[in-house]
Amino acid sequence: MDERERPKESRAVFLVREISCSTCGLAIEKQVKKLDGVKDVGTAVMLNKVFVDFDPSRVSLEEIRKAVHRTGYGAYLTLKKR
Amino acid sequence: MYVDETTATLKARVRGTTYYFCSETCLQQFVAPERALRLLKLSLAASAALAVPILLITYLPLFPQRLSNYILLVLDTPLQFIVGWRFYRGTWDSIRNRMGNMDVLIALGTTAAWAYSAAVTLFPGLAPSSGVYFDTSAVIITLILAGNYLEHVTKARASDAVRKLMDLQPTMARRLKDGVETEIPVEQVEVGDVLVVKPGERIPVDGVVSFGASTVDESAVTGESMPVDKVAGDKVIGATINRTGLLQVRADNVGQDTVLAQIVKLVEEAQIGRAPIQRLADRIATYFVPVVVSIAIVASLAWYFLGHIGLNFAVLVFVSCVVIACPCALGIATPAALLVGTSKGAQNGILIKGGEYLERAGKVNAVVFDKTGTLTTGKPSVTDVMPMEGYDADSITTLAGSVERSSEHPTAKAIVNESSKRGLPILETKDSEIVAGSGIEAEVGGRKVLLGNRKLLSGSSGLSALEEKLDGLESQGKTAVILSVDGHIAGIIGIADTLKPTAKDAVRAIKDLGIKVVMLTGDNAKVAESISDEVGIDRYVADVLPQGKEEAIESLQKEGLVVAMVGDGINDAPALAKADVGIAIGSGTDIAKEAGGIVLIKDDPKDVATAIRLSRSTLSKIRQNLFWAFAYNTVLIPIAAGALVPFFGIGVYNTLPFLAAAAMAVSSVTVVTNSLTLFRFKAGE
């Protein structure tokens, strides 16, 4: 989690449809991690949020959003930051 | 976000309030959860409305059997496929993601009951009995939807605390520019703007008071219950309440940089990491669905072929098995308690950055304080000036102040402050050199001046005669700084750092938890001992150089202790990282940059004990949740597979599917509700 270790990364936060169990979270993590350029995916089951750390030079926000969406849980981008 | 309602085209009405939006995405983001909830409520109502007549027709002899079966088929089919569509969609997602979920289990169970019943209705000769189980499918779907709704409500209550934090953020600010006050949306406030805050209002952003005096209630953000006096030059935190006077505040943190925004972000991000304790549950959850479906198939086939039960009962065995088991309670056991625990912490100014830190903090058995700035205020001042013969207080303070003029060390600052307080001049120095861990040497007006501890001054004459005086100072917990001029001792300056008012209570509170308290300090053993005695610490490590802190922690860890290190989150970062859990204290406004797994917003060491107690409570809540989730599945799956048949006969399967659905519906709700009790945690005990 050290900021210095990942200088060229962005984080996107998506709001998804109710993730009712952690296997749903695991499913999202598994699918989105397959994308090239995605470093890390975390889900907050209780908040229905998905956090994606990615390298913007290798993968676009829209590709990530689509990947989250494809898992069947919907995806609304709420925040993107460096 | 502020949007002018007269020009806004995007709007949504929720519970009688109209909300306006800046963009389609914002609108979607806002209405999506509301829409999902509305759909869920509607589905539940429709499901219940169909289930009631289905139950009446099934159990009351209202119609002849064959007619009755057809009516039930007509009533249950839309329930199964329209209301129950969400379970099929979930199953499809599950197949595509190759990850089992509870929708698969419900879809399988209810479809089996429906399909068997439909077949018997349409082709009556197929099974030995003409009994149908449309009611089973109807009741399961209704109970599961009710469970989902309850889960939604309890989850919303658990995440309420985070939302309430966000709601503290004022939406408008009053900017003062060229003598004119204008109301502007808080998003438009820029760094450097001067804002006017009237009594009773929330301060819009972080800033520095530029004019006025007041008391400010910071409890909502820092957890500090006593209002704090603010005058020009003092920092104020956005979202805190200005109580008594009019303030002008110059903005210095806006938007995502405010303390409040950082707190919300930390609490949210703390929910991401998987606490080690959850990993086993997650692994089980991954294999859960295929395993349960296999058990269900094996059990129903075994009963059918070996137990010689009818096809109808074999179907019910299958339905009971798939519906009773739920990986959800397992999956939510940790996240639910973690969210409530970390939110509760945030309400009290304690930010726990993730499940793994909380878990380790709950297991800590030694707390190490870096003395300066944690137990003491970190702002030492000169208490004694003892000139030797030939010097007076002012002359030695002048020399010492001149030598220390450009040093950043707290002790040096104390001496420089004393010198300027006495209105003394600053003399020209040459060849100034810092001797790490000992002091400083320099040339002042052609004389060689040394200022530092015994080690540095060991070559000076007259040192042995001073021992009594040095001991006297040190036994009072004061640091003695010795001044020598051209090799002769010229005087001693005593410096003391004041203990924080709550230091003693803080140490006692930690010891009461059965935890060892250790103090690290750069002072020598005598000073360290005197301070330790005063605050009630039984173990200290003295003469620690800044770079030696990590080593000190390592040696404690080698003794088998789980160590929490309490320190300043920026200067002590390596030591905080070395400890099993780093606790950064009294961080001020830059919370996000702080090292350490736990950040205490208030400058109060008592929060260390509170943080550990909260971690312990949350951890024990997680363990309870996991226990119930495991126990529930290990006890109920064998029951569903037929463990009760020897005692009650095969007839238990007439009611078992209903009980199974009820159990599945309440299992996650129980886990979340159990976690909600953590909100009762009291910080001040």
XYZ file of C-alpha atoms in Angstrom, chain A residues 1-79:
79
model
C 0.000 0.000 0.000
C 3.048 2.262 -0.102
C 2.418 5.199 -2.413
C 6.002 5.202 -3.621
C 5.793 1.631 -4.847
C 3.215 2.387 -7.493
C 3.868 5.722 -9.047
C 2.008 5.247 -12.331
C -1.281 4.009 -11.034
C -4.822 5.202 -10.905
C -7.599 3.960 -8.740
C -11.191 3.739 -9.902
C -14.103 3.120 -7.578
C -17.297 1.518 -8.888
C -20.629 1.205 -7.228
C -22.258 -2.100 -8.054
C -25.597 -3.775 -7.458
C -25.929 -5.381 -4.036
C -23.057 -7.829 -3.600
C -24.847 -10.187 -1.295
C -21.961 -12.467 -0.528
C -18.229 -12.518 -0.751
C -18.210 -15.107 -3.532
C -19.861 -12.439 -5.670
C -16.989 -10.174 -4.679
C -14.511 -12.932 -5.512
C -16.154 -13.371 -8.909
C -15.759 -9.679 -9.717
C -12.150 -9.693 -8.526
C -11.348 -12.739 -10.648
C -12.892 -11.336 -13.820
C -11.457 -7.835 -13.584
C -7.966 -9.056 -12.662
C -7.831 -10.837 -16.017
C -7.542 -7.451 -17.763
C -4.066 -6.482 -18.827
C -2.947 -3.400 -16.898
C -5.117 -4.045 -13.855
C -2.902 -4.305 -10.802
C -5.301 -4.988 -8.019
C -9.008 -5.355 -7.438
C -10.705 -5.134 -4.076
C -14.353 -5.352 -3.158
C -16.071 -3.899 -0.155
C -19.012 -6.265 0.200
C -20.742 -4.162 2.820
C -20.539 -0.959 0.774
C -21.243 -2.550 -2.641
C -18.089 -0.945 -3.964
C -15.308 -2.237 -6.179
C -11.862 -0.630 -6.074
C -9.605 -1.120 -9.095
C -5.946 -0.078 -9.232
C -4.762 0.125 -12.803
C -2.151 1.520 -15.118
C -3.959 4.078 -17.313
C -1.402 3.696 -20.091
C -2.333 0.046 -20.569
C -6.045 -0.185 -19.881
C -8.846 2.334 -20.157
C -11.410 3.144 -17.551
C -14.189 2.141 -19.913
C -12.663 -1.316 -20.460
C -12.568 -1.806 -16.707
C -16.118 -0.595 -16.293
C -17.246 -3.050 -18.959
C -15.381 -5.897 -17.283
C -17.055 -5.124 -13.960
C -20.388 -4.849 -15.736
C -19.915 -8.186 -17.500
C -19.846 -9.992 -14.160
C -23.523 -9.155 -13.917
C -23.374 -6.751 -11.009
C -23.737 -3.481 -12.901
C -21.091 -0.788 -12.591
C -21.309 2.915 -11.922
C -18.065 4.776 -11.794
C -18.014 6.950 -8.718
C -14.465 8.179 -8.516
